[in-house]
PDB file of C-alpha atoms in Angstrom:
ATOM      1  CA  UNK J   1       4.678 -27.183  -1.378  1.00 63.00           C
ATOM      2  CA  UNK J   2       7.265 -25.985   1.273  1.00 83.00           C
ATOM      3  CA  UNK J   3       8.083 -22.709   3.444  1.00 88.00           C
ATOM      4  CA  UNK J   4       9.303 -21.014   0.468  1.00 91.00           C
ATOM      5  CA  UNK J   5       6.427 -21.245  -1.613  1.00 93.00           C
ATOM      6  CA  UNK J   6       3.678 -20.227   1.462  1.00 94.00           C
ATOM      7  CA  UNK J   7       6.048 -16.911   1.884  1.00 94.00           C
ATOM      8  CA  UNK J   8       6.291 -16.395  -1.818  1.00 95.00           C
ATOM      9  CA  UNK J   9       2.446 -16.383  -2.013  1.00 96.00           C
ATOM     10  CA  UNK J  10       1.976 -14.517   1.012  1.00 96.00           C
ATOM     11  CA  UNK J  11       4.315 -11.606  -0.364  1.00 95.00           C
ATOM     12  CA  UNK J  12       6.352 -10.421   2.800  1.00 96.00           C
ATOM     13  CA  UNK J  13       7.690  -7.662   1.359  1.00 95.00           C
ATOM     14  CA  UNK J  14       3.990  -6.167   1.169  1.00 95.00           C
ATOM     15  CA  UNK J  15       3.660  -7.398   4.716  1.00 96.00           C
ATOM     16  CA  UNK J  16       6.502  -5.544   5.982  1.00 97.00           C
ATOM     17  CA  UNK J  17       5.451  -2.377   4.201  1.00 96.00           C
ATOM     18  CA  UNK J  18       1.669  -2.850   5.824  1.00 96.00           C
ATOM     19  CA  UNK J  19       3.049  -3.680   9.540  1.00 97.00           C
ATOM     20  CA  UNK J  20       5.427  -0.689   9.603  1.00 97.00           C
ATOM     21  CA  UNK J  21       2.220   2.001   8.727  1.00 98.00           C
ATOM     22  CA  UNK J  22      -0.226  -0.135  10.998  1.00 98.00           C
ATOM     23  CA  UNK J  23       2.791   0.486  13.938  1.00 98.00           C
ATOM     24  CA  UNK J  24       3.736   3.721  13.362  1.00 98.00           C
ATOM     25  CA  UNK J  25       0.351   5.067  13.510  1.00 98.00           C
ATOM     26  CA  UNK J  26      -0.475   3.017  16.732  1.00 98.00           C
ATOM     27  CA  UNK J  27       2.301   4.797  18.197  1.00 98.00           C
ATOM     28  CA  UNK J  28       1.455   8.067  16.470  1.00 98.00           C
ATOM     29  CA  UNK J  29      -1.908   8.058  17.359  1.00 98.00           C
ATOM     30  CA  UNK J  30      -0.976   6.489  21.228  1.00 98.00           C
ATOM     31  CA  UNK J  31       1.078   9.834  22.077  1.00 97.00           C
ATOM     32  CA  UNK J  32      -0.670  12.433  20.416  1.00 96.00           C
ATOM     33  CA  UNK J  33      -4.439  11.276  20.548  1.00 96.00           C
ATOM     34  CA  UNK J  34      -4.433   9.244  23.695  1.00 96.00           C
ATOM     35  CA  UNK J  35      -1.730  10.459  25.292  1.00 96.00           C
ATOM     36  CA  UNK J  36      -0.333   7.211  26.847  1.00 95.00           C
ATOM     37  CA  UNK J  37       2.714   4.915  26.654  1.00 95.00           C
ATOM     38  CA  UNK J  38       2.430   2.648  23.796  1.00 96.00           C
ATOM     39  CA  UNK J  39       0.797  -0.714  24.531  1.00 97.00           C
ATOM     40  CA  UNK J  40       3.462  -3.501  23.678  1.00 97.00           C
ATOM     41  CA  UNK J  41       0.613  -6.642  23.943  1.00 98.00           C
ATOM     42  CA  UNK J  42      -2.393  -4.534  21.707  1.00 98.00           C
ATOM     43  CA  UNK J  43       1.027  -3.729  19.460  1.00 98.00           C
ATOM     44  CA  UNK J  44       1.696  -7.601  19.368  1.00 98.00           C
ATOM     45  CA  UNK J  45      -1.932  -8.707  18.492  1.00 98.00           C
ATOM     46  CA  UNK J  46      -1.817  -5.582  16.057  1.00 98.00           C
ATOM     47  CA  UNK J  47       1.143  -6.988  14.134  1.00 98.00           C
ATOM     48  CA  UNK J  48      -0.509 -10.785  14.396  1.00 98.00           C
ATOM     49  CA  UNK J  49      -3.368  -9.945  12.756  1.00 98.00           C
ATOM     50  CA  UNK J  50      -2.086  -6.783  10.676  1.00 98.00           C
ATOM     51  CA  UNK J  51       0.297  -9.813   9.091  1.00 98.00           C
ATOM     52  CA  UNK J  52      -2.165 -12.530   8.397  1.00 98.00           C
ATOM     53  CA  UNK J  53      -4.603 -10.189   6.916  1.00 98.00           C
ATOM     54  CA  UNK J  54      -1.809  -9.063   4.240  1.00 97.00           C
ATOM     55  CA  UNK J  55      -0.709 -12.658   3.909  1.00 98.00           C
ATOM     56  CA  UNK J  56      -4.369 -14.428   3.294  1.00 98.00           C
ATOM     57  CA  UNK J  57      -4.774 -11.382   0.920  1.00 97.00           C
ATOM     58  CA  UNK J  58      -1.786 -11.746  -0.843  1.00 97.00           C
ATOM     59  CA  UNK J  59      -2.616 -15.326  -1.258  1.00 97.00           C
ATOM     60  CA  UNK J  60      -5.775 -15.424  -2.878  1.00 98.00           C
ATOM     61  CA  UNK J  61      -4.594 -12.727  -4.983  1.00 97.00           C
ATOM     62  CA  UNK J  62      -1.978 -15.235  -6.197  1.00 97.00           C
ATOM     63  CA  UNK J  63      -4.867 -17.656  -6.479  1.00 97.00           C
ATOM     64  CA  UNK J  64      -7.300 -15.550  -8.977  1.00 97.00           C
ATOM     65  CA  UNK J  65      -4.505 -13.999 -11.154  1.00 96.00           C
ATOM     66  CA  UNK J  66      -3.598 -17.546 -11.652  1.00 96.00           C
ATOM     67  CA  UNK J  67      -4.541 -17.230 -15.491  1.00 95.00           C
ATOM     68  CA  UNK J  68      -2.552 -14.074 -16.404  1.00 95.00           C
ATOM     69  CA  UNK J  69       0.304 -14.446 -14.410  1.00 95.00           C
ATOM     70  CA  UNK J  70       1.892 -17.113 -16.649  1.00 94.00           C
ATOM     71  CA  UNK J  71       1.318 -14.435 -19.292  1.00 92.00           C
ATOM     72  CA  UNK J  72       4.212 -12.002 -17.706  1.00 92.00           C
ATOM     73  CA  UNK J  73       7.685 -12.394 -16.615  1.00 91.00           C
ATOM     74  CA  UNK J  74       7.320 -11.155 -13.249  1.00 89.00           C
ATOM     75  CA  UNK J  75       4.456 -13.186 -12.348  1.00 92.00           C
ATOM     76  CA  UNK J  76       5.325 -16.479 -14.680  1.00 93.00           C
ATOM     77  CA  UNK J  77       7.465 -17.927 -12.065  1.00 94.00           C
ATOM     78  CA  UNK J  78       5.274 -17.743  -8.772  1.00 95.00           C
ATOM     79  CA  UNK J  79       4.015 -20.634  -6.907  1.00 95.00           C
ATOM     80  CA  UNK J  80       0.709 -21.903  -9.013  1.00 95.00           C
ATOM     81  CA  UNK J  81       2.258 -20.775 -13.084  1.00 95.00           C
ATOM     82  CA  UNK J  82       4.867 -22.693 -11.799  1.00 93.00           C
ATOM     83  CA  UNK J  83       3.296 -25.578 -10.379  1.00 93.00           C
ATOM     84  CA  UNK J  84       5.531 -25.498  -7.138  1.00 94.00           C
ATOM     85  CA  UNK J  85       1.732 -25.061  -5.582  1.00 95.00           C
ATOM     86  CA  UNK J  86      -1.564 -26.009  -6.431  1.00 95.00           C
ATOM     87  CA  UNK J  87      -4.130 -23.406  -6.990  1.00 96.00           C
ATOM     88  CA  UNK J  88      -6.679 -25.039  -4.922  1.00 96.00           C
ATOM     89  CA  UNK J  89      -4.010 -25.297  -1.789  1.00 96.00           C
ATOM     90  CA  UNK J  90      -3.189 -21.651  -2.741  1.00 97.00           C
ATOM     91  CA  UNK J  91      -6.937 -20.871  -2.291  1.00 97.00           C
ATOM     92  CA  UNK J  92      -7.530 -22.914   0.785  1.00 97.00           C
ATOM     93  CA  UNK J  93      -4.407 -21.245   2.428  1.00 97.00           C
ATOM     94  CA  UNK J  94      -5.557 -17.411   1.359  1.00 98.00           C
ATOM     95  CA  UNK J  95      -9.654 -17.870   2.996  1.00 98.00           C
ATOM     96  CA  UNK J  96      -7.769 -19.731   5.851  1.00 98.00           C
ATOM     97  CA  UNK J  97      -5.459 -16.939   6.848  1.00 98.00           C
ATOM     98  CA  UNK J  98      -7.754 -14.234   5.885  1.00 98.00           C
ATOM     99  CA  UNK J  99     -10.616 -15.350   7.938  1.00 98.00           C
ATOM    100  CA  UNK J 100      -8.826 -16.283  11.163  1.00 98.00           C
ATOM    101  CA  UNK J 101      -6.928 -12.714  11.049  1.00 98.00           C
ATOM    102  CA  UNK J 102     -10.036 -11.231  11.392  1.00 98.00           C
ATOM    103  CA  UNK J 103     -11.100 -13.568  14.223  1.00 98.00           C
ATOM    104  CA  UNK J 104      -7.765 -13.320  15.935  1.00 98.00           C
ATOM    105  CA  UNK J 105      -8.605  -9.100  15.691  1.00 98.00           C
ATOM    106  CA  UNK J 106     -12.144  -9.384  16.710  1.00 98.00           C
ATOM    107  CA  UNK J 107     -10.724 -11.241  20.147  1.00 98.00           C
ATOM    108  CA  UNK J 108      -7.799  -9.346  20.973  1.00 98.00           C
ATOM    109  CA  UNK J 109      -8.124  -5.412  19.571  1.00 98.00           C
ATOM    110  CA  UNK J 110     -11.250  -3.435  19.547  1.00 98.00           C
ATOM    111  CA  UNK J 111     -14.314  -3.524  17.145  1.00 98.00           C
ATOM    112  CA  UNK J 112     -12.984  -0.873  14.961  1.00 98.00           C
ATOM    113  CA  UNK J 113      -9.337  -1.774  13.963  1.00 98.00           C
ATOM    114  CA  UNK J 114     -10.903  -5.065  13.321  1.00 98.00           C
ATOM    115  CA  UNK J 115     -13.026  -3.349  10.831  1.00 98.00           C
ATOM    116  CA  UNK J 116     -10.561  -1.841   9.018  1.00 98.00           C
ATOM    117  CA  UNK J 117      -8.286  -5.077   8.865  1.00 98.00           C
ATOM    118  CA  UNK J 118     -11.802  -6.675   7.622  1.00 98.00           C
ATOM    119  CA  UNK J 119     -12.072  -3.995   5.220  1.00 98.00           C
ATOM    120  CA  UNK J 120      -8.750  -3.601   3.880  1.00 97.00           C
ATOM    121  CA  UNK J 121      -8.923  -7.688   2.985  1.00 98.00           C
ATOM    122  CA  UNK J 122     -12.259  -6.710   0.995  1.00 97.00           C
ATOM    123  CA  UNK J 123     -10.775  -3.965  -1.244  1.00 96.00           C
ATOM    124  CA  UNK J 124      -7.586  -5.987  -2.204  1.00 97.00           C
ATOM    125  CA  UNK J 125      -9.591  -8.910  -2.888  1.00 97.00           C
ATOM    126  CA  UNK J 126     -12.624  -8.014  -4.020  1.00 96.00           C
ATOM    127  CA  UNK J 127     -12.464  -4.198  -4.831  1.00 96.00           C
ATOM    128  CA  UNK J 128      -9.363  -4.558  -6.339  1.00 96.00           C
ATOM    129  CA  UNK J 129      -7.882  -8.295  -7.572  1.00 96.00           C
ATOM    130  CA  UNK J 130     -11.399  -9.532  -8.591  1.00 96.00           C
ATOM    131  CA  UNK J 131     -13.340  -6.613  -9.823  1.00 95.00           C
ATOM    132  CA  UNK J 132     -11.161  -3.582 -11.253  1.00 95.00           C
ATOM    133  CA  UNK J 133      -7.816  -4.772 -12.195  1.00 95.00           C
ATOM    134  CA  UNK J 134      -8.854  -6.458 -15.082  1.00 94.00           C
ATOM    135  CA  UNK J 135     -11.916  -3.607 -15.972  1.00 94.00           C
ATOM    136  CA  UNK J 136     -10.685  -0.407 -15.461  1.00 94.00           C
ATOM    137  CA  UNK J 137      -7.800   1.602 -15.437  1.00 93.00           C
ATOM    138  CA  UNK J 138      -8.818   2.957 -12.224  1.00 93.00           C
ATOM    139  CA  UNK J 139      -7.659  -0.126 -10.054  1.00 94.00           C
ATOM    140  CA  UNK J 140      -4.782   0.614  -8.850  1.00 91.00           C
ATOM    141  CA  UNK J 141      -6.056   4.300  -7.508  1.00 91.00           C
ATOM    142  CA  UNK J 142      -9.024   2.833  -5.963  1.00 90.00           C
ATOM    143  CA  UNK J 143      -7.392  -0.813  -4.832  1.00 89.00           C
ATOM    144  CA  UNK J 144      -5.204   1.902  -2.819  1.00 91.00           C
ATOM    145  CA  UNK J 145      -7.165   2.019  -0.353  1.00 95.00           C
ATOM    146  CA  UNK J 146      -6.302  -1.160   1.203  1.00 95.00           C
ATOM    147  CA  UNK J 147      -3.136   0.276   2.070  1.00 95.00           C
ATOM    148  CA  UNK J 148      -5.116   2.827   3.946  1.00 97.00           C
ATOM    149  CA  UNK J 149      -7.003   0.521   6.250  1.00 98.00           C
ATOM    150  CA  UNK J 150      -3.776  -0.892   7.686  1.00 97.00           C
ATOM    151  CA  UNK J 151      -2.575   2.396   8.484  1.00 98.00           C
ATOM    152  CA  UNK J 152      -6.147   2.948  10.166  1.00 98.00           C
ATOM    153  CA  UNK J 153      -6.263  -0.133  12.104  1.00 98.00           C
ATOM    154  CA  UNK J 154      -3.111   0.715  13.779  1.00 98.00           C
ATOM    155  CA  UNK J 155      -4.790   3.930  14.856  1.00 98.00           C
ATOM    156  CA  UNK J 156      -7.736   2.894  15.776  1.00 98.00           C
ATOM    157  CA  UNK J 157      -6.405   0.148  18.052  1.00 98.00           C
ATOM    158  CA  UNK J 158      -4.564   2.839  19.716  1.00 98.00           C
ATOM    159  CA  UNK J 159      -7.689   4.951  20.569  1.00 97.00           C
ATOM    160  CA  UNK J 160     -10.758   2.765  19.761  1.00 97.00           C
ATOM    161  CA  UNK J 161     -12.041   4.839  17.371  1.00 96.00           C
ATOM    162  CA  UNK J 162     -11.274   7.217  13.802  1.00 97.00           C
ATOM    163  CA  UNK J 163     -10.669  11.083  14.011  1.00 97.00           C
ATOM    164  CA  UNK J 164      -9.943  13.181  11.650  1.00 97.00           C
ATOM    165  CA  UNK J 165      -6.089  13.194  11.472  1.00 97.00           C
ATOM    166  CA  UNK J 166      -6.084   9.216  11.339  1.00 98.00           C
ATOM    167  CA  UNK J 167      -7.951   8.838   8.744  1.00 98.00           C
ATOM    168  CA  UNK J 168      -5.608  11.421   6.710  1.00 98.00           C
ATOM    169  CA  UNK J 169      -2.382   9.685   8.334  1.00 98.00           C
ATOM    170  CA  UNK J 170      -3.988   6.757   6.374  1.00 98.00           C
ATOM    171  CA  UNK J 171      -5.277   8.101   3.298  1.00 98.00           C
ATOM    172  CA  UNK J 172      -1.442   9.010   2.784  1.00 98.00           C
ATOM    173  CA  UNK J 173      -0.948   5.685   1.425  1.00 97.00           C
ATOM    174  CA  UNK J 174      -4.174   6.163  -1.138  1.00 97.00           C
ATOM    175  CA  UNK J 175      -3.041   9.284  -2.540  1.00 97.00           C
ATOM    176  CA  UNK J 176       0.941   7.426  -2.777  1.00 98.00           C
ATOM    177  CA  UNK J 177      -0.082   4.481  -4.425  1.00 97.00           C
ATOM    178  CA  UNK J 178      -0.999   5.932  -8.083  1.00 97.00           C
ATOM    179  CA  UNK J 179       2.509   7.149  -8.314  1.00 97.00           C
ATOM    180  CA  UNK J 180       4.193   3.938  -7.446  1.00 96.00           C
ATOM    181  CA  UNK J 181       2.254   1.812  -8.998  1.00 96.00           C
ATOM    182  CA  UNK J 182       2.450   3.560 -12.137  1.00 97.00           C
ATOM    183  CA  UNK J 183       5.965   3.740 -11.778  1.00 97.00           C
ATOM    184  CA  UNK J 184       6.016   0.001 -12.309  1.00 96.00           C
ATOM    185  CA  UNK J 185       3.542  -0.404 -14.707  1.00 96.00           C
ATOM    186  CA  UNK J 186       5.328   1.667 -16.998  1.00 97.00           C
ATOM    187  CA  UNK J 187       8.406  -0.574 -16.447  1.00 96.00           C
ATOM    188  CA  UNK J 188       6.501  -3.475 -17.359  1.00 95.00           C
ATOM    189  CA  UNK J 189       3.875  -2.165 -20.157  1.00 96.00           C
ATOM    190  CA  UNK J 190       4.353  -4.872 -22.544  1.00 94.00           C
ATOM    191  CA  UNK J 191       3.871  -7.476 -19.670  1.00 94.00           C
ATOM    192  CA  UNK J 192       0.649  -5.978 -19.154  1.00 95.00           C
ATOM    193  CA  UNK J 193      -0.027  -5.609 -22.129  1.00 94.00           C
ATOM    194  CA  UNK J 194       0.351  -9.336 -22.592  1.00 93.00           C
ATOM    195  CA  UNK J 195      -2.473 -10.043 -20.262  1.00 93.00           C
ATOM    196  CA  UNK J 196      -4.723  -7.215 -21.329  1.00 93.00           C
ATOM    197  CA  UNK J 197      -4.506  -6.043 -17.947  1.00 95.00           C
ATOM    198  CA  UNK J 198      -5.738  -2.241 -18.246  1.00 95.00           C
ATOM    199  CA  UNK J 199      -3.206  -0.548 -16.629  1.00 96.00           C
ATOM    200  CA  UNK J 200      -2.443   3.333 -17.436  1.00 96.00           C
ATOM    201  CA  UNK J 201       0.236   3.055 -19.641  1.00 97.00           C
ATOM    202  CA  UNK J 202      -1.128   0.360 -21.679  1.00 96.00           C
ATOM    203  CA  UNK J 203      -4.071   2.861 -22.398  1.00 96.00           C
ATOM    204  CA  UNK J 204      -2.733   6.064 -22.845  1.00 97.00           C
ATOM    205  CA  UNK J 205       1.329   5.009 -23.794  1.00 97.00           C
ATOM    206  CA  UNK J 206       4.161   6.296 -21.670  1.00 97.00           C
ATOM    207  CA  UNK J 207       4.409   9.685 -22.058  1.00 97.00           C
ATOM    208  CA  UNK J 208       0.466  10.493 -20.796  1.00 97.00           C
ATOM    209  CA  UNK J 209       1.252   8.556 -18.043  1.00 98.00           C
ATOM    210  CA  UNK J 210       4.413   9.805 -16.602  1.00 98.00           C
ATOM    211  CA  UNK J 211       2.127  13.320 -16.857  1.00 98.00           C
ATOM    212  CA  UNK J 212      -0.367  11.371 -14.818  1.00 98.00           C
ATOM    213  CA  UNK J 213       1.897  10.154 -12.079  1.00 98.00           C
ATOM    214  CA  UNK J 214       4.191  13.753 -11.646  1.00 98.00           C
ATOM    215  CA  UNK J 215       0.409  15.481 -11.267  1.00 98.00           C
ATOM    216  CA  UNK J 216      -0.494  12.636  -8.644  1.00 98.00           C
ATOM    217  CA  UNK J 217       2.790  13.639  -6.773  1.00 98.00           C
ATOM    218  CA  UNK J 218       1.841  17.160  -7.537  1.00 98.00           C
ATOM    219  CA  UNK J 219      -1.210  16.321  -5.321  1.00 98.00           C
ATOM    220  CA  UNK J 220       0.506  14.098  -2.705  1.00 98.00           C
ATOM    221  CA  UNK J 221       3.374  16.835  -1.106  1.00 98.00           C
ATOM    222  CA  UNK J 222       1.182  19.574  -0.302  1.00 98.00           C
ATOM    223  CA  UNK J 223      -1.711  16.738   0.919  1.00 98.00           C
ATOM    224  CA  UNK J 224       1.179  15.420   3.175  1.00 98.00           C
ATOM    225  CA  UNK J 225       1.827  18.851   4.326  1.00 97.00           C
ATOM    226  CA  UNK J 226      -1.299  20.270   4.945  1.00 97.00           C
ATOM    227  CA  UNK J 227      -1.368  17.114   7.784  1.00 97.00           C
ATOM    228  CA  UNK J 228       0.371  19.667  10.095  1.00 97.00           C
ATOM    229  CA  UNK J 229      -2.840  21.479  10.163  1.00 96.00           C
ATOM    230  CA  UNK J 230      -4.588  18.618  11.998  1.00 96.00           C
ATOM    231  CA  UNK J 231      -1.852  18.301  15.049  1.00 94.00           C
ATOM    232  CA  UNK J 232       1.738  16.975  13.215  1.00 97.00           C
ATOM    233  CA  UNK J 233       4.654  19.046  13.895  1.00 97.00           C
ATOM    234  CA  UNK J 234       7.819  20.356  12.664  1.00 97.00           C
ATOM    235  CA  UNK J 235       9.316  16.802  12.395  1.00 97.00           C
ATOM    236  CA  UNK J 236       6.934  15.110  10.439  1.00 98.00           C
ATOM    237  CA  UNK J 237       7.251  18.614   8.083  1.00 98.00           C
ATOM    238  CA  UNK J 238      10.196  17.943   7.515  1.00 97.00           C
ATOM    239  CA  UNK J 239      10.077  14.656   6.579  1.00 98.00           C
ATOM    240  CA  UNK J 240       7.147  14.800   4.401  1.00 98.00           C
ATOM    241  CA  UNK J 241       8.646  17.754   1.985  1.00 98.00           C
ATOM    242  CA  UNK J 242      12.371  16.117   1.809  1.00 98.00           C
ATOM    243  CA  UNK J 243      10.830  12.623   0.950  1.00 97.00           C
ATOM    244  CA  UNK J 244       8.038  14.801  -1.103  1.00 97.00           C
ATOM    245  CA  UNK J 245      10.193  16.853  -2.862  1.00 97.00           C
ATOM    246  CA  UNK J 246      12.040  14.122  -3.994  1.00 97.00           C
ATOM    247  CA  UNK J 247       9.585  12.355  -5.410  1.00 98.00           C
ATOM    248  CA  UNK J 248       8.526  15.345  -6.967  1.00 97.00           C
ATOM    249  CA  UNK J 249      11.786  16.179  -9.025  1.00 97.00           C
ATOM    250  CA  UNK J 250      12.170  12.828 -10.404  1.00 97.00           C
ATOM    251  CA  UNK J 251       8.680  12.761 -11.455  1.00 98.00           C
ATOM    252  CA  UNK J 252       9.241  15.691 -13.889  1.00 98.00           C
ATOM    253  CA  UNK J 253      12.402  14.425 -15.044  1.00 98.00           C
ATOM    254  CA  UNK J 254      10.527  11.318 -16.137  1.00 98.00           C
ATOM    255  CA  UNK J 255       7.850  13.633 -18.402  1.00 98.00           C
ATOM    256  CA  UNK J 256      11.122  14.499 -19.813  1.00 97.00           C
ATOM    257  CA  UNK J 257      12.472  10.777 -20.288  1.00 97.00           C
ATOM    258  CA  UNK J 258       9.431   8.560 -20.470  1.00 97.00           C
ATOM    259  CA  UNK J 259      11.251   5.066 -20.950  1.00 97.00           C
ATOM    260  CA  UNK J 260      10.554   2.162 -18.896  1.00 96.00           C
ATOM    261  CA  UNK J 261      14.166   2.389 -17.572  1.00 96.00           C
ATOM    262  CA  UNK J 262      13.657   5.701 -15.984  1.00 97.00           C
ATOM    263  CA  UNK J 263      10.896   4.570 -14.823  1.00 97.00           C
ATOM    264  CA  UNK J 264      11.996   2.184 -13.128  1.00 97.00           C
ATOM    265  CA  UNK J 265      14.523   4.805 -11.239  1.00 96.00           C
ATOM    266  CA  UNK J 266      11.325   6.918 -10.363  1.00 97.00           C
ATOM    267  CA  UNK J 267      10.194   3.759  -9.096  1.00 97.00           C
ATOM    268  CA  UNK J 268      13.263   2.911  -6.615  1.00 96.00           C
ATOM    269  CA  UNK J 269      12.690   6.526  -5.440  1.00 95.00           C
ATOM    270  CA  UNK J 270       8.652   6.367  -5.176  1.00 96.00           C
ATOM    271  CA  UNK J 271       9.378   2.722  -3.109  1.00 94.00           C
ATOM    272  CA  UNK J 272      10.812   4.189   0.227  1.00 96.00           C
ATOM    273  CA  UNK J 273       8.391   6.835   0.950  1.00 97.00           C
ATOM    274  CA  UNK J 274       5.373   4.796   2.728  1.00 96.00           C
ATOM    275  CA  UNK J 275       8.170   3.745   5.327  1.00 97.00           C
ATOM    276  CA  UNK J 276      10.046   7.123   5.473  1.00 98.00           C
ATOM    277  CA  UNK J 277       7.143   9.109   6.413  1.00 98.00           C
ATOM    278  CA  UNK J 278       4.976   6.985   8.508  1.00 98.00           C
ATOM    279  CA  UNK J 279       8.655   6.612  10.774  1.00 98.00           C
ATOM    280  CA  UNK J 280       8.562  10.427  10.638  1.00 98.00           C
ATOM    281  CA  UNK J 281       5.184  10.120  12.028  1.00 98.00           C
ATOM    282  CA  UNK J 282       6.001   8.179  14.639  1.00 98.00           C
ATOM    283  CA  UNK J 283       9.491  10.487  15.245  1.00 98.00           C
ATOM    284  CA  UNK J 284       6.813  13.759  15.288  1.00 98.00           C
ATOM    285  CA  UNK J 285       4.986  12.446  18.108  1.00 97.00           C
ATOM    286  CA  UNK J 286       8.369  11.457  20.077  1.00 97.00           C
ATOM    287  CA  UNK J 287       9.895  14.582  19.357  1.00 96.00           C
ATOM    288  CA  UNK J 288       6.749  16.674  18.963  1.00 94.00           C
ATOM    289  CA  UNK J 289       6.700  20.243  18.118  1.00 94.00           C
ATOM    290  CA  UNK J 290       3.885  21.098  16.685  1.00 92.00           C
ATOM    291  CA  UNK J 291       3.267  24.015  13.852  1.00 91.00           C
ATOM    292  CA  UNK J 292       0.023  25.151  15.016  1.00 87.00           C
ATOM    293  CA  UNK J 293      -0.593  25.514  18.240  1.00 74.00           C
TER     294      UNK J 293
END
């Protein structure tokens, strides 16, 4: 077991994503809801914790899809299918990280971000890994939300509490996530498949789903838009219906060509949106100009 094999369990790509929505809504949420000057040492203990959280996750993810992921060829080569680590290290490592992240939040940002770190751990683990990914075809929608509570913590360590627009900053990332994820899983049907996982298009075949995910985007754009009725301005506007509307166009053009290799362009596109319009968050509130005032 070596450096390469704790950041391949600890997916740091997923990380990344996490730490950039958990910023970005700090600062958001710092100029337009407390109206101060970002806090660089909260920020710091923000991304600590923000990353071990995701990382302990991650891990003991890794650790119980241990039995299926030999069963697909994106997942037969991590750390435990391949021996490089042993499940039970795996395990240790994922509780480890996961509870001291919580710890480390409880001691240096307030009682509710710490929630929300605690609570985003218990939907990807629990809520998601452990109970519906294997059950029902509504995992992925409803494991979402984990996404959401990293976006919430950063919020709510900026202003020690939820309101209304931070908690639909964050749910941006539950209502993304179906089209994404579905986006891949069409890609890699037969892997799925494989491991009777009961993902969408395993269900209802390709075509159903690639209905499914352009009416999920259909739901997303004006969701994202409507935000500019709880304080966002013309900056995060028009963000939200250029990264949107993409989405958008090349989910129809997939109803039209439902093959996993369009999907997998749909996918590329559907990849870079968390980022693009949590920074156009942040950009809003540093260039603000709001649409209602």
């Amino acid at each position: 077991m070596g450096l390469k094999e704790v950041l391949e369990v600890s997916k740091p790509r997923i990380i990344v994503l996490l730490v950039i929505t958990a910023v970005t809504s700090m600062y958001a949420a710092s100029i337009l809801i407390a109206h101060k000057p970002l806090d660089n040492v909260v920020l710091f203990h923000l991304i600590v914790a923000g990353a071990l959280s995701s990382a302990g996750s991650s891990a003991l993810n890794h650790f119980y899809d241990r039995d299926i992921d030999p069963l697909m060829k994106r997942t037969s080569t991590r750390p435990i299918p391949s021996g490089r680590m042993a499940a039970r290290s795996v395990l240790v490592y994922g509780l480890a990280v996961s509870c001291i992240s919580v710890v480390y939040a409880w001691f240096t940002l307030n009682p509710v971000s710490t929630f929300f770190i605690a609570l985003g751990i218990f939907f990807y683990v629990i809520i998601y890994t452990v109970w519906l990914k294997r059950n029902n075809w509504s995992n992925i929608v409803i494991g979402g939300f984990a996404g959401s509570c990293a976006s919430m913590a950063g919020w709510a360590a900026a202003t020690g509490s939820m309101d209304i627009l931070g908690a639909l900053v964050g749910m941006l990332v539950f209502v993304w996530t179906p089209s994404h994820f579905w986006c891949l899983a069409m890609k890699i049907r037969d892997d799925y498949a494989e491991a009777k996982v009961p993902m969408l298009p395993v269900l209802i075949g390709m075509q159903k789903t690639s209905k499914y995910i352009l009416l999920n985007t259909a739901i997303l754009l004006p969701y994202s838009i409507a935000l500019v009725a709880f304080g966002l301005g013309y900056v995060y506007l028009g963000v939200a219906l250029v990264s949107g509307g993409l989405m958008l166009v090349y989910h129809y053009k997939l109803t039209k060509t439902p093959t996993s290799d369009f999907a997998w362009k749909a996918y590329k596109v559907t990849a870079p949106y968390l980022t693009i319009i949590f920074v156009g968050i942040a950009l809003d509130a540093a260039f603000h100009f709001p649409v209602i005032k």
